[in-house]
Amino acid sequence: MPKPVLLLTRQLPPAIEARAARDYALVSNPTDEPWYKDGAEIARRAAQGGHGGAAGILIAAGDPFNAATIAALPASVRILSTFSVGTDHIDLKAAAARNILVANTPDVLSFATAEIAFTLLLMAARRAGEGERMVRAGNWAGWAPTQLMGVTLQGKRLGILGYGRIGREMGAMAKGFGMELHYRNNRRLAPELENGALYHDSDAGFLGAIDVLSMHIPGGAATAKWLNAERIGQMRQGAIVINTGRGSTVDDEALIAALTTGRIRAAGLDVFDGEPRVHPGYLGLENVALLPHLGSATIETRDRMGHLALDNLDAVLLRGEAPPALVG
Ligand code: DGY
């Protein structure tokens, strides 16, 4: 039996590339050339490799798998396996209409993403970005009693928006810092999953009760600009905002205005609407910590994501089974 053709849109960790090369005839992108940003080019490459084209495509967050890209894929494509838990870069309806399965990489990145949320929380609360910039710029005149005073996390109320796997890891970390947990979710969780967090059944009640908002909700039309001027107005004076979910869930103009006046004390952002573009209004603000979508970026996690993405492909293309992490 010839190996099935697999298109890799992106450069992957070495162990993942090696496993893929062992089991598939690869059409790959070993240097991360930007053709992965162009849907028509992805579809053209999916038709390469012989046997009528790729049977599967291993894709990544940000690849434009919209309706036009999916419509242009060759008939050979049976599965899109995304190297991400998020699926907002894929038009799931368009894939279903073509009987193309979609699978993702949940669970394996939860701890790493929560680590980045917590990194941003500490940076925002303790003004770590400002301090680092001051030292690097040679502007540090020495220790001073009132210099760069932040706020402690101990005893503060952390509000977790989206109390799924990543949100719950964040909550567990926050307990170690003596924080009180609150959450807002589309449904209340069983007590054993709540970890002592207080459930709120309204946005206003939730936002008014917390000192820190940590956002862990998916992108897409239903959550677009969830954090807008009205909801910011429902938050406490001087609250902190952290977002490691998707940039589209924040109204940037509203958050920038609130950071500028100090209505929101500080923010930590790992994701941006239209990334890698970052709203220029953030760049001049000292009270926002900005990271380049590092949530899952550990060596261990990226290997686990790659292995799960290949497990999804193997199930469908090598064994004729359902993928372990089927979406929908
Ligand atoms: C995801 O998995 O959706 C992240 O945003 C990329 O790791």
Short mmCIF file of N, CA and C in Angstrom, two decimals, residues 165-296:
data_model
loop_
_atom_site.label_atom_id
_atom_site.label_comp_id
_atom_site.label_asym_id
_atom_site.label_seq_id
_atom_site.Cartn_x
_atom_site.Cartn_y
_atom_site.Cartn_z
N ARG A 165 -11.01 23.67 30.42
CA ARG A 165 -9.77 23.03 30.87
C ARG A 165 -8.68 24.05 31.19
N ILE A 166 -8.52 25.06 30.33
CA ILE A 166 -7.47 26.06 30.57
C ILE A 166 -7.85 26.94 31.74
N GLY A 167 -9.09 27.37 31.78
CA GLY A 167 -9.55 28.23 32.87
C GLY A 167 -9.39 27.54 34.23
N ARG A 168 -9.66 26.25 34.27
CA ARG A 168 -9.55 25.54 35.56
C ARG A 168 -8.09 25.38 35.98
N GLU A 169 -7.18 25.19 35.02
CA GLU A 169 -5.74 25.15 35.36
C GLU A 169 -5.31 26.51 35.93
N MET A 170 -5.80 27.56 35.31
CA MET A 170 -5.48 28.92 35.80
C MET A 170 -6.00 29.09 37.23
N GLY A 171 -7.20 28.60 37.48
CA GLY A 171 -7.79 28.71 38.82
C GLY A 171 -6.94 27.96 39.85
N ALA A 172 -6.48 26.77 39.48
CA ALA A 172 -5.67 25.98 40.42
C ALA A 172 -4.37 26.72 40.75
N MET A 173 -3.76 27.35 39.75
CA MET A 173 -2.54 28.13 40.01
C MET A 173 -2.84 29.31 40.93
N ALA A 174 -3.97 29.98 40.67
CA ALA A 174 -4.31 31.18 41.43
C ALA A 174 -4.55 30.85 42.90
N LYS A 175 -5.04 29.66 43.17
CA LYS A 175 -5.27 29.29 44.58
C LYS A 175 -3.95 29.28 45.35
N GLY A 176 -2.89 28.87 44.67
CA GLY A 176 -1.57 28.88 45.31
C GLY A 176 -1.11 30.29 45.67
N PHE A 177 -1.69 31.29 45.03
CA PHE A 177 -1.35 32.69 45.33
C PHE A 177 -2.35 33.32 46.29
N GLY A 178 -3.23 32.48 46.86
CA GLY A 178 -4.20 33.00 47.82
C GLY A 178 -5.32 33.81 47.20
N MET A 179 -5.61 33.57 45.92
CA MET A 179 -6.70 34.31 45.27
C MET A 179 -8.03 33.60 45.50
N GLU A 180 -9.11 34.39 45.45
CA GLU A 180 -10.47 33.84 45.58
C GLU A 180 -11.00 33.64 44.16
N LEU A 181 -11.59 32.48 43.87
CA LEU A 181 -11.99 32.17 42.49
C LEU A 181 -13.46 32.44 42.23
N HIS A 182 -13.73 33.06 41.09
CA HIS A 182 -15.09 33.29 40.60
C HIS A 182 -15.09 32.84 39.13
N TYR A 183 -16.24 32.38 38.63
CA TYR A 183 -16.27 32.04 37.20
C TYR A 183 -17.60 32.33 36.57
N ARG A 184 -17.48 32.56 35.25
CA ARG A 184 -18.66 32.77 34.39
C ARG A 184 -18.49 31.78 33.24
N ASN A 185 -19.53 31.04 32.97
CA ASN A 185 -19.44 29.95 32.00
C ASN A 185 -20.82 29.80 31.38
N ASN A 186 -20.91 29.07 30.25
CA ASN A 186 -22.27 28.91 29.70
C ASN A 186 -23.13 27.97 30.54
N ARG A 187 -22.51 27.25 31.47
CA ARG A 187 -23.31 26.46 32.42
C ARG A 187 -22.49 26.26 33.69
N ARG A 188 -23.21 25.99 34.79
CA ARG A 188 -22.50 25.74 36.05
C ARG A 188 -21.87 24.35 35.99
N LEU A 189 -20.66 24.22 36.53
CA LEU A 189 -19.98 22.92 36.52
C LEU A 189 -20.34 22.12 37.78
N ALA A 190 -20.06 20.81 37.71
CA ALA A 190 -20.26 19.95 38.89
C ALA A 190 -19.31 20.43 39.99
N PRO A 191 -19.72 20.29 41.26
CA PRO A 191 -18.90 20.82 42.37
C PRO A 191 -17.46 20.32 42.35
N GLU A 192 -17.23 19.06 41.94
CA GLU A 192 -15.85 18.55 41.96
C GLU A 192 -14.97 19.24 40.92
N LEU A 193 -15.57 19.85 39.90
CA LEU A 193 -14.77 20.58 38.91
C LEU A 193 -14.62 22.05 39.28
N GLU A 194 -15.47 22.54 40.17
CA GLU A 194 -15.45 23.98 40.49
C GLU A 194 -14.22 24.40 41.28
N ASN A 195 -13.65 23.49 42.03
CA ASN A 195 -12.44 23.79 42.83
C ASN A 195 -12.68 25.00 43.75
N GLY A 196 -13.89 25.07 44.28
CA GLY A 196 -14.19 26.15 45.22
C GLY A 196 -14.54 27.48 44.57
N ALA A 197 -14.60 27.52 43.23
CA ALA A 197 -14.90 28.79 42.55
C ALA A 197 -16.39 29.09 42.63
N LEU A 198 -16.70 30.37 42.74
CA LEU A 198 -18.09 30.81 42.85
C LEU A 198 -18.64 31.08 41.45
N TYR A 199 -19.76 30.41 41.11
CA TYR A 199 -20.38 30.56 39.79
C TYR A 199 -21.24 31.82 39.75
N HIS A 200 -21.18 32.56 38.65
CA HIS A 200 -22.05 33.73 38.46
C HIS A 200 -22.95 33.48 37.26
N ASP A 201 -24.24 33.78 37.41
CA ASP A 201 -25.16 33.53 36.30
C ASP A 201 -25.47 34.79 35.49
N SER A 202 -24.75 35.89 35.78
CA SER A 202 -24.92 37.08 34.91
C SER A 202 -23.55 37.73 34.71
N ASP A 203 -23.39 38.34 33.53
CA ASP A 203 -22.13 39.03 33.24
C ASP A 203 -21.91 40.18 34.21
N ALA A 204 -22.97 40.95 34.45
CA ALA A 204 -22.82 42.14 35.30
C ALA A 204 -22.44 41.75 36.72
N GLY A 205 -23.10 40.72 37.26
CA GLY A 205 -22.78 40.28 38.62
C GLY A 205 -21.35 39.77 38.71
N PHE A 206 -20.94 39.04 37.69
CA PHE A 206 -19.57 38.50 37.64
C PHE A 206 -18.55 39.64 37.57
N LEU A 207 -18.74 40.55 36.62
CA LEU A 207 -17.74 41.60 36.39
C LEU A 207 -17.65 42.55 37.59
N GLY A 208 -18.78 42.75 38.26
CA GLY A 208 -18.77 43.65 39.40
C GLY A 208 -18.14 43.05 40.65
N ALA A 209 -17.92 41.72 40.63
CA ALA A 209 -17.45 41.05 41.84
C ALA A 209 -15.94 40.81 41.85
N ILE A 210 -15.26 41.08 40.74
CA ILE A 210 -13.89 40.58 40.61
C ILE A 210 -12.85 41.71 40.50
N ASP A 211 -11.60 41.37 40.84
CA ASP A 211 -10.48 42.31 40.71
C ASP A 211 -9.68 42.04 39.43
N VAL A 212 -9.74 40.79 38.96
CA VAL A 212 -9.00 40.40 37.75
C VAL A 212 -9.95 39.61 36.87
N LEU A 213 -9.97 39.96 35.58
CA LEU A 213 -10.73 39.16 34.60
C LEU A 213 -9.73 38.39 33.75
N SER A 214 -9.83 37.05 33.73
CA SER A 214 -8.97 36.26 32.84
C SER A 214 -9.87 35.59 31.81
N MET A 215 -9.63 35.90 30.54
CA MET A 215 -10.54 35.48 29.46
C MET A 215 -10.02 34.22 28.78
N HIS A 216 -10.88 33.20 28.76
CA HIS A 216 -10.52 31.91 28.16
C HIS A 216 -11.65 31.42 27.27
N ILE A 217 -12.20 32.32 26.46
CA ILE A 217 -13.32 31.92 25.60
C ILE A 217 -12.85 31.83 24.15
N PRO A 218 -13.53 30.98 23.36
CA PRO A 218 -13.11 30.81 21.96
C PRO A 218 -13.45 32.04 21.12
N GLY A 219 -12.83 32.13 19.93
CA GLY A 219 -13.18 33.20 19.00
C GLY A 219 -14.43 32.84 18.22
N GLY A 220 -14.75 33.68 17.23
CA GLY A 220 -15.93 33.43 16.41
C GLY A 220 -16.99 34.49 16.64
N ALA A 221 -18.05 34.42 15.83
CA ALA A 221 -19.07 35.47 15.84
C ALA A 221 -19.75 35.61 17.20
N ALA A 222 -19.98 34.50 17.90
CA ALA A 222 -20.75 34.55 19.15
C ALA A 222 -20.03 35.31 20.26
N THR A 223 -18.71 35.38 20.19
CA THR A 223 -17.95 36.04 21.28
C THR A 223 -17.25 37.32 20.82
N ALA A 224 -17.55 37.77 19.59
CA ALA A 224 -16.83 38.92 19.04
C ALA A 224 -17.02 40.15 19.94
N LYS A 225 -15.88 40.79 20.28
CA LYS A 225 -15.87 42.00 21.12
C LYS A 225 -16.69 41.82 22.41
N TRP A 226 -16.60 40.65 23.02
CA TRP A 226 -17.33 40.39 24.28
C TRP A 226 -16.97 41.44 25.32
N LEU A 227 -15.68 41.74 25.45
CA LEU A 227 -15.27 42.77 26.41
C LEU A 227 -15.35 44.12 25.70
N ASN A 228 -16.49 44.77 25.87
CA ASN A 228 -16.73 46.06 25.20
C ASN A 228 -16.84 47.16 26.27
N ALA A 229 -17.13 48.38 25.82
CA ALA A 229 -17.17 49.51 26.77
C ALA A 229 -18.23 49.28 27.84
N GLU A 230 -19.36 48.69 27.47
CA GLU A 230 -20.42 48.49 28.46
C GLU A 230 -19.95 47.52 29.56
N ARG A 231 -19.35 46.42 29.16
CA ARG A 231 -18.90 45.45 30.18
C ARG A 231 -17.72 46.01 30.99
N ILE A 232 -16.84 46.76 30.34
CA ILE A 232 -15.74 47.39 31.11
C ILE A 232 -16.34 48.31 32.16
N GLY A 233 -17.43 48.99 31.80
CA GLY A 233 -18.10 49.87 32.75
C GLY A 233 -18.69 49.13 33.94
N GLN A 234 -18.91 47.83 33.80
CA GLN A 234 -19.46 47.03 34.90
C GLN A 234 -18.36 46.49 35.81
N MET A 235 -17.10 46.71 35.41
CA MET A 235 -15.98 46.19 36.22
C MET A 235 -15.60 47.18 37.31
N ARG A 236 -14.91 46.69 38.30
CA ARG A 236 -14.45 47.56 39.39
C ARG A 236 -13.37 48.51 38.90
N GLN A 237 -13.32 49.68 39.51
CA GLN A 237 -12.24 50.64 39.22
C GLN A 237 -10.89 49.97 39.49
N GLY A 238 -9.98 50.03 38.53
CA GLY A 238 -8.64 49.51 38.75
C GLY A 238 -8.49 48.01 38.58
N ALA A 239 -9.49 47.38 37.96
CA ALA A 239 -9.37 45.93 37.72
C ALA A 239 -8.30 45.65 36.66
N ILE A 240 -7.92 44.38 36.59
CA ILE A 240 -6.90 43.94 35.62
C ILE A 240 -7.56 42.99 34.62
N VAL A 241 -7.14 43.07 33.34
CA VAL A 241 -7.70 42.20 32.29
C VAL A 241 -6.58 41.35 31.68
N ILE A 242 -6.83 40.05 31.58
CA ILE A 242 -5.88 39.12 30.94
C ILE A 242 -6.63 38.39 29.83
N ASN A 243 -6.00 38.27 28.65
CA ASN A 243 -6.64 37.51 27.57
C ASN A 243 -5.64 36.57 26.93
N THR A 244 -5.90 35.26 27.05
CA THR A 244 -5.09 34.26 26.36
C THR A 244 -5.97 33.38 25.47
N GLY A 245 -7.22 33.82 25.24
CA GLY A 245 -8.14 33.02 24.41
C GLY A 245 -8.00 33.40 22.94
N ARG A 246 -8.79 34.37 22.52
CA ARG A 246 -8.70 34.89 21.16
C ARG A 246 -8.85 36.40 21.19
N GLY A 247 -8.07 37.09 20.36
CA GLY A 247 -8.08 38.55 20.35
C GLY A 247 -9.41 39.14 19.93
N SER A 248 -10.14 38.41 19.10
CA SER A 248 -11.43 38.93 18.60
C SER A 248 -12.45 39.14 19.71
N THR A 249 -12.21 38.59 20.91
CA THR A 249 -13.19 38.71 22.00
C THR A 249 -13.08 40.05 22.74
N VAL A 250 -12.10 40.86 22.36
CA VAL A 250 -11.91 42.16 23.03
C VAL A 250 -12.14 43.30 22.03
N ASP A 251 -12.90 44.32 22.47
CA ASP A 251 -13.02 45.55 21.70
C ASP A 251 -11.78 46.40 22.05
N ASP A 252 -10.81 46.38 21.15
CA ASP A 252 -9.52 47.01 21.46
C ASP A 252 -9.66 48.50 21.79
N GLU A 253 -10.50 49.20 21.02
CA GLU A 253 -10.64 50.65 21.27
C GLU A 253 -11.13 50.89 22.70
N ALA A 254 -12.09 50.05 23.14
CA ALA A 254 -12.66 50.24 24.48
C ALA A 254 -11.62 49.92 25.55
N LEU A 255 -10.85 48.86 25.35
CA LEU A 255 -9.85 48.50 26.36
C LEU A 255 -8.73 49.53 26.40
N ILE A 256 -8.31 50.00 25.24
CA ILE A 256 -7.24 51.01 25.20
C ILE A 256 -7.69 52.29 25.91
N ALA A 257 -8.96 52.68 25.68
CA ALA A 257 -9.48 53.88 26.36
C ALA A 257 -9.46 53.67 27.87
N ALA A 258 -9.86 52.49 28.33
CA ALA A 258 -9.92 52.23 29.78
C ALA A 258 -8.52 52.11 30.39
N LEU A 259 -7.56 51.61 29.63
CA LEU A 259 -6.18 51.54 30.13
C LEU A 259 -5.57 52.94 30.19
N THR A 260 -5.96 53.79 29.26
CA THR A 260 -5.42 55.14 29.20
C THR A 260 -5.89 55.98 30.39
N THR A 261 -7.16 55.82 30.76
CA THR A 261 -7.67 56.61 31.90
C THR A 261 -7.33 55.96 33.24
N GLY A 262 -6.94 54.70 33.24
CA GLY A 262 -6.69 54.00 34.49
C GLY A 262 -7.94 53.31 35.05
N ARG A 263 -9.06 53.42 34.31
CA ARG A 263 -10.28 52.70 34.72
C ARG A 263 -9.94 51.20 34.84
N ILE A 264 -9.16 50.71 33.87
CA ILE A 264 -8.54 49.39 33.98
C ILE A 264 -7.08 49.63 34.33
N ARG A 265 -6.64 49.05 35.46
CA ARG A 265 -5.28 49.32 35.94
C ARG A 265 -4.21 48.83 34.96
N ALA A 266 -4.40 47.60 34.48
CA ALA A 266 -3.38 47.00 33.62
C ALA A 266 -4.00 45.84 32.87
N ALA A 267 -3.33 45.43 31.79
CA ALA A 267 -3.81 44.28 31.02
C ALA A 267 -2.61 43.45 30.59
N GLY A 268 -2.89 42.18 30.32
CA GLY A 268 -1.89 41.27 29.78
C GLY A 268 -2.52 40.52 28.62
N LEU A 269 -1.95 40.66 27.44
CA LEU A 269 -2.57 40.10 26.23
C LEU A 269 -1.60 39.18 25.49
N ASP A 270 -2.06 37.98 25.18
CA ASP A 270 -1.25 37.04 24.40
C ASP A 270 -1.82 36.85 23.00
N VAL A 271 -3.02 37.38 22.78
CA VAL A 271 -3.74 37.17 21.51
C VAL A 271 -4.33 38.51 21.06
N PHE A 272 -4.46 38.68 19.74
CA PHE A 272 -4.84 39.99 19.19
C PHE A 272 -5.78 39.80 18.02
N ASP A 273 -6.73 40.73 17.93
CA ASP A 273 -7.66 40.70 16.80
C ASP A 273 -6.87 40.97 15.52
N GLY A 274 -6.92 40.04 14.57
CA GLY A 274 -6.21 40.23 13.31
C GLY A 274 -4.71 40.00 13.43
N GLU A 275 -4.28 39.26 14.49
CA GLU A 275 -2.84 39.04 14.68
C GLU A 275 -2.22 38.40 13.44
N PRO A 276 -0.95 38.67 13.15
CA PRO A 276 0.06 39.31 14.00
C PRO A 276 -0.04 40.85 14.07
N ARG A 277 -1.05 41.44 13.44
CA ARG A 277 -1.22 42.88 13.61
C ARG A 277 -1.64 43.13 15.06
N VAL A 278 -1.06 44.14 15.69
CA VAL A 278 -1.45 44.51 17.06
C VAL A 278 -1.95 45.95 16.99
N HIS A 279 -3.10 46.22 17.59
CA HIS A 279 -3.64 47.58 17.56
C HIS A 279 -2.56 48.56 18.05
N PRO A 280 -2.23 49.58 17.26
CA PRO A 280 -1.12 50.47 17.65
C PRO A 280 -1.38 51.20 18.96
N GLY A 281 -2.63 51.30 19.36
CA GLY A 281 -2.96 51.98 20.62
C GLY A 281 -2.36 51.30 21.83
N TYR A 282 -2.07 50.00 21.73
CA TYR A 282 -1.47 49.30 22.88
C TYR A 282 0.02 49.61 23.02
N LEU A 283 0.66 49.90 21.87
CA LEU A 283 2.13 49.89 21.86
C LEU A 283 2.75 50.98 22.74
N GLY A 284 2.07 52.09 22.88
CA GLY A 284 2.64 53.17 23.69
C GLY A 284 2.20 53.12 25.14
N LEU A 285 1.40 52.16 25.52
CA LEU A 285 0.89 52.10 26.89
C LEU A 285 1.83 51.30 27.78
N GLU A 286 2.24 51.88 28.90
CA GLU A 286 3.14 51.17 29.82
C GLU A 286 2.39 50.08 30.59
N ASN A 287 1.07 50.25 30.77
CA ASN A 287 0.34 49.33 31.65
C ASN A 287 -0.29 48.16 30.91
N VAL A 288 0.31 47.76 29.79
CA VAL A 288 -0.16 46.54 29.13
C VAL A 288 1.05 45.67 28.78
N ALA A 289 0.96 44.38 29.13
CA ALA A 289 2.02 43.43 28.79
C ALA A 289 1.56 42.68 27.54
N LEU A 290 2.43 42.61 26.54
CA LEU A 290 2.06 42.04 25.24
C LEU A 290 2.97 40.86 24.92
N LEU A 291 2.39 39.72 24.62
CA LEU A 291 3.18 38.55 24.21
C LEU A 291 2.69 38.05 22.86
N PRO A 292 3.58 37.41 22.07
CA PRO A 292 3.22 36.99 20.71
C PRO A 292 2.58 35.60 20.66
N HIS A 293 1.40 35.45 21.23
CA HIS A 293 0.62 34.20 21.19
C HIS A 293 1.50 33.00 21.61
N LEU A 294 1.99 33.10 22.84
CA LEU A 294 2.91 32.06 23.35
C LEU A 294 2.21 30.97 24.16
N GLY A 295 0.87 31.04 24.27
CA GLY A 295 0.14 30.16 25.19
C GLY A 295 0.65 28.72 25.24
N SER A 296 0.71 28.06 24.10
CA SER A 296 1.08 26.63 24.12
C SER A 296 2.56 26.41 23.80
#
